[in-house]
Coordinates of C-alpha atoms in Angstrom, one line a residue:
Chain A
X80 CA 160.7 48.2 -4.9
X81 CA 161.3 51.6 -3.0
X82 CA 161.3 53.7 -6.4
X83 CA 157.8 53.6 -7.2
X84 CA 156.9 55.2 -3.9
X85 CA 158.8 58.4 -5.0
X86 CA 155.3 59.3 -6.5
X87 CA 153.2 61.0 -3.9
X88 CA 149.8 59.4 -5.1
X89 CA 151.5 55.9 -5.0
X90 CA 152.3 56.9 -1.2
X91 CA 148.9 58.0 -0.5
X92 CA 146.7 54.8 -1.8
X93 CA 149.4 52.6 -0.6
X94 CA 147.7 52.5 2.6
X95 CA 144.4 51.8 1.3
X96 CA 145.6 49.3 -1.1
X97 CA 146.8 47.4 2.3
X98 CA 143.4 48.1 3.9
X99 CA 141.7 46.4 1.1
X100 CA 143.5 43.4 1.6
X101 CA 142.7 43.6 5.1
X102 CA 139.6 43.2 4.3
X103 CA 139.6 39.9 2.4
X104 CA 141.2 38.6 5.8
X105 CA 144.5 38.6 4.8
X106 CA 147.8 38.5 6.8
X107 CA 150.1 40.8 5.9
X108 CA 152.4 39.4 6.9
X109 CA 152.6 36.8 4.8
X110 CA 152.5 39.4 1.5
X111 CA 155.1 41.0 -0.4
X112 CA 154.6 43.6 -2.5
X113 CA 155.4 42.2 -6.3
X114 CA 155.0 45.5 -8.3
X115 CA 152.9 48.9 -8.9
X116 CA 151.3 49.7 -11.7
X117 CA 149.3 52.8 -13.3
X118 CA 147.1 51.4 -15.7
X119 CA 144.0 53.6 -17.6
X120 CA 143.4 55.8 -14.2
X121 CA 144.2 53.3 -11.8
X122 CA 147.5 52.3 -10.0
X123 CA 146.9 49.0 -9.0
X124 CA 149.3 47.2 -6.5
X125 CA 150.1 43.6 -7.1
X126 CA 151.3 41.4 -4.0
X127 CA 152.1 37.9 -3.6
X128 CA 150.2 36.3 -0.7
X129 CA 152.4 32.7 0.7
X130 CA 150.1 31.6 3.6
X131 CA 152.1 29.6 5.5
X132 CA 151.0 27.0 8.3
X133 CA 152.6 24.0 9.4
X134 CA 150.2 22.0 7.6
X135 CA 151.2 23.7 4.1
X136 CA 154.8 23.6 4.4
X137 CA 155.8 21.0 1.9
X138 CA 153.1 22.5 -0.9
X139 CA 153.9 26.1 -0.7
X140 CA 151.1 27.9 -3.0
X141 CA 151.4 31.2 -3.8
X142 CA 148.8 33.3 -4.9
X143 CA 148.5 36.8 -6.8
X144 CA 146.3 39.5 -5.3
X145 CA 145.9 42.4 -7.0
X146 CA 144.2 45.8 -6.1
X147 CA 143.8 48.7 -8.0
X148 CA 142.4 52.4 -6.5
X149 CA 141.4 54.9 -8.8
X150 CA 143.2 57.8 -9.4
X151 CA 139.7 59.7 -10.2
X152 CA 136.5 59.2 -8.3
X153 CA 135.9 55.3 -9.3
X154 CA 135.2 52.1 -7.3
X155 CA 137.9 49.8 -6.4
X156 CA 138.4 46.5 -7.6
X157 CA 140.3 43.9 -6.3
X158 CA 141.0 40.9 -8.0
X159 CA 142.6 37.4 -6.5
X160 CA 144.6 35.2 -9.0
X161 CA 146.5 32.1 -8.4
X162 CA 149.2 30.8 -9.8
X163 CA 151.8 28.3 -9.3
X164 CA 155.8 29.2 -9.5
Chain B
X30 CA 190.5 20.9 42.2
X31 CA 189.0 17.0 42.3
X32 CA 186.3 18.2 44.9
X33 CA 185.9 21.1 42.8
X34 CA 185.1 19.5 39.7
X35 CA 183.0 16.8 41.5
X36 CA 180.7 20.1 42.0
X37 CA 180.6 22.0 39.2
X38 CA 180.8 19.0 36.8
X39 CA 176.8 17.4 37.5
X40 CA 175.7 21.1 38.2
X41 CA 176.4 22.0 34.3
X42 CA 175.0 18.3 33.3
X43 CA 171.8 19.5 35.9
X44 CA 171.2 22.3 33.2
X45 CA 172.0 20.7 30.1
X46 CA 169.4 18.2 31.4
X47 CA 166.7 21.2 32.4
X48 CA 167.1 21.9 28.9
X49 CA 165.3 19.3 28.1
X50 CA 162.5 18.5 29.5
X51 CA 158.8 19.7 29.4
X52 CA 160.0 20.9 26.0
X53 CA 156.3 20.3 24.4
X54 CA 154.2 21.1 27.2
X55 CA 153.2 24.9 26.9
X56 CA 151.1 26.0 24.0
X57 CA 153.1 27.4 21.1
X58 CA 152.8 31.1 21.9
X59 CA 151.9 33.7 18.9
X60 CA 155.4 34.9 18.5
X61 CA 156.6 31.4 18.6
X62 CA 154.7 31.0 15.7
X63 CA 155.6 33.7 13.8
X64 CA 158.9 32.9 13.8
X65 CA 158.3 29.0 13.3
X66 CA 156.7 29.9 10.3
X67 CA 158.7 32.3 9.1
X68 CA 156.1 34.9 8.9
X69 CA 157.9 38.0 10.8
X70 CA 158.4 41.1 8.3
X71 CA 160.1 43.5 11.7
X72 CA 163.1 40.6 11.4
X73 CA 166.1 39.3 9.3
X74 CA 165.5 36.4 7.6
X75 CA 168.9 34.2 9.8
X76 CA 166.9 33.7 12.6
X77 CA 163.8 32.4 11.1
X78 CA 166.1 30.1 8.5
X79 CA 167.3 27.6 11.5
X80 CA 163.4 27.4 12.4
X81 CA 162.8 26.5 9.1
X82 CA 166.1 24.0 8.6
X83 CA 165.1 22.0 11.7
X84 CA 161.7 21.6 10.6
X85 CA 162.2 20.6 7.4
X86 CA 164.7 17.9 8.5
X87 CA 162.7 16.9 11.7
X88 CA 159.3 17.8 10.4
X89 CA 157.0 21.0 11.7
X90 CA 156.4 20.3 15.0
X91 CA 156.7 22.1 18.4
X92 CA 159.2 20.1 19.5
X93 CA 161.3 20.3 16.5
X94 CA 161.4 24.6 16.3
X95 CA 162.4 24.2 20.3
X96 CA 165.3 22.6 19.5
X97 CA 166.5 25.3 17.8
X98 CA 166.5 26.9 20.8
X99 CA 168.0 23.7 22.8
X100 CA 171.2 23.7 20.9
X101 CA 171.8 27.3 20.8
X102 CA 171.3 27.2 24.9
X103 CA 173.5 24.5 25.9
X104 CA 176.2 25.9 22.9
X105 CA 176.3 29.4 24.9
X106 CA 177.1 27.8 28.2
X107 CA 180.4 26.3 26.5
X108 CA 180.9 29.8 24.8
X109 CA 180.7 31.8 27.9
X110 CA 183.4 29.2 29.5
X111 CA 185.4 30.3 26.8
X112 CA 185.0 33.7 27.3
X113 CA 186.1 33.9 30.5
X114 CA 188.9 31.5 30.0
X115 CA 190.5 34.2 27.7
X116 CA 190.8 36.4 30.8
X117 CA 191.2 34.2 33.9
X118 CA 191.3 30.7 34.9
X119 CA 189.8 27.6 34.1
X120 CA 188.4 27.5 37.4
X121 CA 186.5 30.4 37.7
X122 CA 185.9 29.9 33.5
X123 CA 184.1 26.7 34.9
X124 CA 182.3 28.2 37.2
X125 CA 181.2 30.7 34.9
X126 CA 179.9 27.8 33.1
X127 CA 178.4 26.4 35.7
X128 CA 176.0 29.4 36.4
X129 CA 175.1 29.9 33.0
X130 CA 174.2 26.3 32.8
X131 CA 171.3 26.2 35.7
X132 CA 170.4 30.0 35.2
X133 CA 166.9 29.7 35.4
X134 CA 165.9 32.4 32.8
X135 CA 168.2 30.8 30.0
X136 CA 166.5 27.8 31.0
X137 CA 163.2 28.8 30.2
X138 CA 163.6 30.6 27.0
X139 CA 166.3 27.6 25.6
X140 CA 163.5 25.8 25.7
X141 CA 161.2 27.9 23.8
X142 CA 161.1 29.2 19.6
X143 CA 161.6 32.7 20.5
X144 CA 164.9 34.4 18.8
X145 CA 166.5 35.6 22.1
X146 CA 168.6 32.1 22.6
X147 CA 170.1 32.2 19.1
X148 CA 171.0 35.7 19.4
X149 CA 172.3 35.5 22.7
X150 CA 175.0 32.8 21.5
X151 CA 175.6 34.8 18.5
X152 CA 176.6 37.9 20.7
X153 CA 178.4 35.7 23.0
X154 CA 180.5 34.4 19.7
X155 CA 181.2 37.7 18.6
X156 CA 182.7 38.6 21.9
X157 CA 185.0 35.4 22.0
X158 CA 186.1 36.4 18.7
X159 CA 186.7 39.9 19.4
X160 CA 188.2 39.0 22.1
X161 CA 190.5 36.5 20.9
X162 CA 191.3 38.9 17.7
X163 CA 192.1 42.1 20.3
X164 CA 194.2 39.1 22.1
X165 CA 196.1 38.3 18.9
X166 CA 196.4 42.0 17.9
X167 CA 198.0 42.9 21.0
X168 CA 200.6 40.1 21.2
X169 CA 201.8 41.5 17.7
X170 CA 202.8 37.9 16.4
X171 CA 204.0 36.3 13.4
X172 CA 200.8 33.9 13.5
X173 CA 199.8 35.1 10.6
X174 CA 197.1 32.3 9.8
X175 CA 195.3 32.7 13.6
X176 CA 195.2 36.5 13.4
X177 CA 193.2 36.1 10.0
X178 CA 191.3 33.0 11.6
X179 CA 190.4 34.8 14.1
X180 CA 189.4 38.4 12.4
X181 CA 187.4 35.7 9.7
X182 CA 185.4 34.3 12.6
X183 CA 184.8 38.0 14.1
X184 CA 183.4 39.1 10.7
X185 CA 181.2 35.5 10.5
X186 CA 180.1 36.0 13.7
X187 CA 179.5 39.5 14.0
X188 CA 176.9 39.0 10.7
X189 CA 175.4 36.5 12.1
X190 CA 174.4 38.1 15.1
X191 CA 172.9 40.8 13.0
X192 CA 170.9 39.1 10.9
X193 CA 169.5 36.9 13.4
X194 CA 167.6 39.5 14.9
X195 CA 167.1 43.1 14.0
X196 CA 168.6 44.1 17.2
X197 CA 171.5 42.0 16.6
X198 CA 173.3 44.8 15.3
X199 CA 173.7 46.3 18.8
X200 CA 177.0 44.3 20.0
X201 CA 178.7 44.4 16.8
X202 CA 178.0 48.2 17.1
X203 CA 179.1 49.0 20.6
X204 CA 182.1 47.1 20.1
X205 CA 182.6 49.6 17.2
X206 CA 182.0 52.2 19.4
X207 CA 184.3 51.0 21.7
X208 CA 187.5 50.6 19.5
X209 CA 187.3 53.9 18.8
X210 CA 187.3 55.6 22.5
X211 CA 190.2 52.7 23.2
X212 CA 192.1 54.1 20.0
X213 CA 191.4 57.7 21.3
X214 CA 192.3 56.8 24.8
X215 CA 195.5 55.4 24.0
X216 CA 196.2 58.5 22.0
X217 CA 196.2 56.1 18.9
X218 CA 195.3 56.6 15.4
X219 CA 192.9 53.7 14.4
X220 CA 195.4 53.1 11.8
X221 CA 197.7 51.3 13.9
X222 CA 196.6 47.5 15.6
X223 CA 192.8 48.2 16.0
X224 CA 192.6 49.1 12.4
X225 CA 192.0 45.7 11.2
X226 CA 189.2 45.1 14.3
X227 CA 187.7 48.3 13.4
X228 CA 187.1 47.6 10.1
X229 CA 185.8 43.7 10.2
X230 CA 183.3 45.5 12.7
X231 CA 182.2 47.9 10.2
X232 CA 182.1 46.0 7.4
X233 CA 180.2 43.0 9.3
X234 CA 177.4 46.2 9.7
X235 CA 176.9 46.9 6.2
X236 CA 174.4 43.7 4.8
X237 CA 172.3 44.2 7.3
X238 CA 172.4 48.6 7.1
X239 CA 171.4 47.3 3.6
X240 CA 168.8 45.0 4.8
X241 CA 166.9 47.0 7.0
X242 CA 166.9 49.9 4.3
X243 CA 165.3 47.6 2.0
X244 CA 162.9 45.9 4.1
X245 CA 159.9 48.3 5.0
X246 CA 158.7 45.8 7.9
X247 CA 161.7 46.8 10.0
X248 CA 160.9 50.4 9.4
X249 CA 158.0 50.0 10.1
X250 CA 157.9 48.0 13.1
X251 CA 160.4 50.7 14.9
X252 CA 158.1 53.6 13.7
X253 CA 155.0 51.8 15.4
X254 CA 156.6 51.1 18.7
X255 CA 159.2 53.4 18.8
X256 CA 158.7 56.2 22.0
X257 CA 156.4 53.6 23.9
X258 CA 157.6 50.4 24.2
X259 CA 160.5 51.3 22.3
X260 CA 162.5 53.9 24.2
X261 CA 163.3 55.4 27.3
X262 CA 160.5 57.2 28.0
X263 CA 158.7 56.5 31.0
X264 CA 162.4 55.3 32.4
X265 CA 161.3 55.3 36.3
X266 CA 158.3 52.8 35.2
X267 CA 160.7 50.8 33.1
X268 CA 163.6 50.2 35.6
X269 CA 160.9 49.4 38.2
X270 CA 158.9 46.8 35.6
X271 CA 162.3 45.4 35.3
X272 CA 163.7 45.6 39.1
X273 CA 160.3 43.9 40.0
X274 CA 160.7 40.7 36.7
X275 CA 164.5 40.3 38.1
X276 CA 163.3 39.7 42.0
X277 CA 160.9 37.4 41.0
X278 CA 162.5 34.9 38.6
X279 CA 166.2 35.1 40.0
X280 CA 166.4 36.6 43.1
X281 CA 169.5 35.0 45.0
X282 CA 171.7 35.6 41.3
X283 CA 170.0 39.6 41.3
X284 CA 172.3 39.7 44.4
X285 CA 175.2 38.1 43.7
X286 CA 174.8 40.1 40.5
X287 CA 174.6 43.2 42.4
X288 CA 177.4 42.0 44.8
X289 CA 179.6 41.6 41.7
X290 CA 179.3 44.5 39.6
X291 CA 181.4 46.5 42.4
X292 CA 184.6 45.6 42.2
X293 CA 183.9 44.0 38.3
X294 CA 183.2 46.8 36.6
X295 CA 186.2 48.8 38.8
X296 CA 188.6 46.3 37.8
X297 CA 187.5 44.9 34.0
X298 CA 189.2 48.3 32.5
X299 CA 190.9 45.9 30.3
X300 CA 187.9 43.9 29.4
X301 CA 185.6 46.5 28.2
X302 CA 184.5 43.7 25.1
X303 CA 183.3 41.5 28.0
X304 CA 181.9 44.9 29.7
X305 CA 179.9 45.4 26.8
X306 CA 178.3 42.4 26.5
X307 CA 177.1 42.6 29.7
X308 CA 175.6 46.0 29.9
X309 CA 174.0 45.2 26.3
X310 CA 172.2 42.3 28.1
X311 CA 170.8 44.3 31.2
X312 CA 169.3 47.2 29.1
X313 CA 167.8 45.5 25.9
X314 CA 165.2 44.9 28.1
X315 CA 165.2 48.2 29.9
X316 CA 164.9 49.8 25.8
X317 CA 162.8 47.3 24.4
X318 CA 160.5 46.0 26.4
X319 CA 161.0 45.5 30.4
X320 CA 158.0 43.5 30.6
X321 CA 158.7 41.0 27.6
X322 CA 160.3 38.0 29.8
X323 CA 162.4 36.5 26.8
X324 CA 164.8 39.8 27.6
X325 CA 166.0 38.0 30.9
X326 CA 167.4 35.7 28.6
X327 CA 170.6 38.3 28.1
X328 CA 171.1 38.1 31.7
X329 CA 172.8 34.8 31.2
X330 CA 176.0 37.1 31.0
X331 CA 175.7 38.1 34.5
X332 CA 177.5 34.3 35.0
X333 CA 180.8 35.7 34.3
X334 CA 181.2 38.6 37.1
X335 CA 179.6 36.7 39.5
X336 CA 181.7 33.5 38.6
X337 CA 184.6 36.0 39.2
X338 CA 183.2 37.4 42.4
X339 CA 183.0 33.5 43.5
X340 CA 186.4 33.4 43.1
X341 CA 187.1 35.8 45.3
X342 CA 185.2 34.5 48.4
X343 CA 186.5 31.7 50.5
X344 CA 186.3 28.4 48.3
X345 CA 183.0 26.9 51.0
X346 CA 181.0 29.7 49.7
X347 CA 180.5 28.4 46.1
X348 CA 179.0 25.0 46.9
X349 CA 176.4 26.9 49.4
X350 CA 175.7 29.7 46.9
X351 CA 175.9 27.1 44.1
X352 CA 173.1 24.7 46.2
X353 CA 170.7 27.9 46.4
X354 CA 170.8 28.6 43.2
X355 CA 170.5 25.0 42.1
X356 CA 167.1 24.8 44.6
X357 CA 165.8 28.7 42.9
X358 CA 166.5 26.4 39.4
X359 CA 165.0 23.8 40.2
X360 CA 161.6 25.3 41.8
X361 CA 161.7 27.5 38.8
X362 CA 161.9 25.4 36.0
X363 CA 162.6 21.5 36.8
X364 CA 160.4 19.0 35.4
X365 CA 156.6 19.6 36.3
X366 CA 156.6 16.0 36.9
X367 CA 158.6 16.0 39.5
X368 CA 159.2 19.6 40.8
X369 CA 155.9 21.2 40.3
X370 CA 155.0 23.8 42.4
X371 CA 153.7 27.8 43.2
X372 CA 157.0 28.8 41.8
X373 CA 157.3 26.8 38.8
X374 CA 157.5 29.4 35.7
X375 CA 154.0 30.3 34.7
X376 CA 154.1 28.3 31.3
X377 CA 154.9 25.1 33.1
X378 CA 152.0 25.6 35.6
X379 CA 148.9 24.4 33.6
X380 CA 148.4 22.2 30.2
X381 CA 147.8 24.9 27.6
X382 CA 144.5 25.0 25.6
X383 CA 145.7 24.4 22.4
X384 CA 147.4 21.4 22.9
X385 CA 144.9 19.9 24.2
X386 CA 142.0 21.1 22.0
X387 CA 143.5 21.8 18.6
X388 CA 142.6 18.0 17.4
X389 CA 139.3 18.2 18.3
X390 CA 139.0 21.7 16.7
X391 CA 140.6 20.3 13.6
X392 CA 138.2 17.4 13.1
X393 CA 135.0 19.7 13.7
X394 CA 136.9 21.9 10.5
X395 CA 137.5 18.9 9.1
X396 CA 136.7 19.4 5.4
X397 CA 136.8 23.1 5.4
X398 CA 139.0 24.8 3.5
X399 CA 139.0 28.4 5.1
X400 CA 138.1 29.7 8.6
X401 CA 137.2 33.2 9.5
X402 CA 138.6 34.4 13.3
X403 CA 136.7 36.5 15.2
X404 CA 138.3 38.5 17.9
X405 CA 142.0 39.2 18.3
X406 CA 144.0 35.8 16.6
X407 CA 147.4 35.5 17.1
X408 CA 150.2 33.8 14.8
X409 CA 149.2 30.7 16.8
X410 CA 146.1 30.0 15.5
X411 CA 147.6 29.3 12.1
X412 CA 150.1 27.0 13.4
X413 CA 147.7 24.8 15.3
X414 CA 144.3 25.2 13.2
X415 CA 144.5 23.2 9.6
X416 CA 142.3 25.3 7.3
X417 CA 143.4 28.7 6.0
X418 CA 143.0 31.1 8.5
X419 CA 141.4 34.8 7.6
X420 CA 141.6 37.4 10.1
X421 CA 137.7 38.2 10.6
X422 CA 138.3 41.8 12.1
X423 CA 138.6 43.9 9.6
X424 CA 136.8 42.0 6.6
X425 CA 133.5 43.3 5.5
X426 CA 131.2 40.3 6.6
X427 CA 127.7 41.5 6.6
X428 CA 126.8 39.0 4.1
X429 CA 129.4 36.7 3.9
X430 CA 129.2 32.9 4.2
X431 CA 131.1 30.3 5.4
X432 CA 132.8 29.0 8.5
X433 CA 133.5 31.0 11.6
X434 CA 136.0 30.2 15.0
X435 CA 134.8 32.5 17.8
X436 CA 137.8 33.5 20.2
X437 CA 136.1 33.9 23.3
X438 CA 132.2 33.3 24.0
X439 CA 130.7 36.0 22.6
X440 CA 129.5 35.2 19.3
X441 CA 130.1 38.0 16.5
X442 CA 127.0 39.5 15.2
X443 CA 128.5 38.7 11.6
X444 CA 129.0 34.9 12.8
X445 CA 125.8 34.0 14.0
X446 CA 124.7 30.7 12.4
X447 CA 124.4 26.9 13.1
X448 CA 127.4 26.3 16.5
X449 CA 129.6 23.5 15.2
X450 CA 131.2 23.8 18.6
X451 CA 131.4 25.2 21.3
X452 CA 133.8 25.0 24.5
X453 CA 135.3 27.4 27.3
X454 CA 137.4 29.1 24.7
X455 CA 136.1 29.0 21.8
X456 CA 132.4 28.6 19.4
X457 CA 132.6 27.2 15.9
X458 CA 129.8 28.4 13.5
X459 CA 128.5 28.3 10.2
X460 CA 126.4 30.4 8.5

């Protein structure tokens, strides 16, 4: 997962791709980055979110969160998708 | 040795017992609960894992992540017996047992989910197999099958410890570290008996290298706190911090601690594994944190000097120093029930608010599926609150909807709406 961060404009959205998670109330913590993508002028970074609480443990339910920052001067999207393993 | 035992014997059942009791009474602090449920990215997985195991055969509850903590606790008072019994006596290995058993700061943190009792039986574990490796090693014997035994549990050991906390690696390390200046002392090539020890050490170091090179959490954790709390800057304000934390919980043992290292670390040439362990133990805290109280945990090492010190004095000494520390125990940390007073550990003073308010909390979210937290929400609030918790600081909420949980009184201006709730801690709304 370390090699896609050998581009320099992966390293500079990656921050922002975290603070737009932040922003959907997310923790963190609980995300693992999955892949990261440049699709048509966008590199979009796709996590999986497992919240975990005590009331959850037996039913684990991952969910995939993706957001994508423009590489030009766009709007970002961020898209939430779930799925089950 | 009949009056002796009659002594040390229901003083190492007294902190067995200590162990537990009061085990659900305080709130389930936020780091608790990040490690309960798994959800710390700045650690190895190891640690987290026997959380995990116990709850999922005991069901997720406070009480069943404490025992995690329970059993690693009493487990390190037998390992720290054996310790010293691979350098002296069973006497003084007894009373080294002894101490560790009612030492009132292992007491308190073997009865709490933190990772500082599991990785101070790990580090204890590696030391006894070291130990008993260096032992073997030395004696240059044909027992072939206990030399590899023995190098097999240093390796097991040594891994563990590092994987059950990212500072684990530490021991493993300094014993590294140490091999070497013993092989350079003795004017020794390491290819000669501390070959094989040298190289379970380093090889036991290489998952978690791996691990931590791979795991941007870790790095990341160290880069946010490393040269504050991390560190030795500020080292006057640290030793003080530290100094100050000592005096208060364990005073009488800071003395005899004191007392001890004298003629200990004069005379342990020999038993610089045992050394180690000990110095590791009195400046994690000093590195990492002096004012994070699970450090004193370490200090549960400081048994085996003063155990030898004991040994020293005239045998009526050890039941009067044995009584104090017994009485400094029990004021400390015996049950609330019974013992409850201005010196009973901080945790144990008052019913926590969660415990006694996440019920009502959860029927008022009864139904709801998400709650926003306003305010500064620790890993806690996930554990005891039963919808999905979103942290409310740094989403964009100027139009959102939905159901709110106020930390503190002061209503968010993004959270005003209809109270739900509404008690000394917290306000439930909805807009």
């Amino acid at each position: 997962m370390m090699i896609p961060f050998l581009d320099s404009e992966v390293r500079a959205k990656a921050p922002q791709a975290i603070e737009n998670l932040r922003k959907e109330g997310v923790w963190m913590v609980n995300t693992k980055l999955k892949s990261v993508s440049r699709e048509g002028g966008e590199i979009c970074f796709q996590f999986e979110h497992s919240y975990t609480s005590k009331f959850l443990r037996a039913v684990p339910r991952p969910s995939s969160l993706v957001t994508c920052l423009p590489t030009s001067d766009q709007r970002p999207v961020t898209s939430d998708t779930n799925y089950h393993e | 040795m009949n009056r002796f035992n009659s002594i040390i014997w229901p003083i190492i059942i007294l902190g067995i017992i200590l162990r537990l009791t009061d085990v659900a009474f305080p709130d389930f602090a936020t780091d608790e609960a990040q490690f309960a449920l798994g959800a710390s990215a700045a650690q190895p997985p190891i640690g987290m894992f026997f959380f995990w195991l116990s709850q999922t055969i005991f069901g997720a509850s406070i009480i069943s992540a404490r025992a995690v903590s329970i059993v690693f606790g009493i487990a390190t008072i037998y390992l720290i017996y054996q310790i010293v019994l691979t350098f002296s006596d069973k006497k003084v290995a007894l009373t080294a047992a002894a101490f560790a058993s009612i030492f009132p700061t292992h007491i308190i943190f073997s009865k709490l989910a933190y990772l500082s009792v599991p990785l101070c039986f790990a580090w204890a574990l590696t030391t006894l197999m070291f130990l008993k490796a260096r032992k073997q090693n030395n004696k240059l014997t044909n027992k072939r099958i206990n030399g590899a035994s023995n190098m097999i549990g240093l390796y097991l050991a040594a891994t563990l410890s590092t994987f059950i906390k990212t500072q684990g690696l530490l021991l493993p390390f300094l014993l590294l570290i140490g091999v070497i200046i013993e092989s350079i002392k003795n004017k020794k090539p390491l290819l000669t008996i501390n070959y094989s020890l040298f190289t379970i050490l380093f090889l036991s170091l290489i998952p978690i290298t791996l691990y931590i090179l791979t795991s941007p959490g870790i790095g990341a954790t160290l880069t946010l706190y490393g040269g504050n709390m991390y560190g030795i800057s500020g080292i006057f304000e640290r030793m003080l911090t530290l100094l100050k934390l000592w005096w208060h919980l364990i005073p009488i043992i800071f003395i005899l601690f004191i007392l001890s290292s004298k003629f200990y670390f004069l005379s342990s040439k020999n038993n610089w594994p045992t050394t180690i362990l000990i110095i590791t133990g009195v400046l994690l805290g000093l590195t990492l944190g002096p004012a994070h109280e699970y450090y004193t945990t370490y200090l549960v090492y400081w048994s085996i000097p003063i155990a030898l010190l004991l040994n020293r004095m005239k045998p009526c000494w050890t039941p009067v120093i044995l009584t104090l520390i017994v009485i400094n125990t029990l004021l400390l940390t015996g049950p609330r029930s019974v013992f409850l007073n201005g010196r009973t550990y901080k945790l144990y003073q008052k019913e926590g608010y969660w415990n006694t308010h996440a019920d009502q909390i959860n029927d008022v979210l009864k139904g709801v599926d998400e709650v926003i937290v306003m305010g500064h929400p620790g890993h806690h609030i996930r554990w005891y609150l039963e919808p999905r918790v979103l942290v409310g600081k740094n989403m964009d909420l100027i139009n959102r909807k939905g159901t709110f949980l106020n930390l503190g009184k002061e209503i968010q201006l993004e959270a005003v709406g209809e109270v739900l709730y509404d008690d000394e801690k917290v306000v439930i709304t909805r807009k």
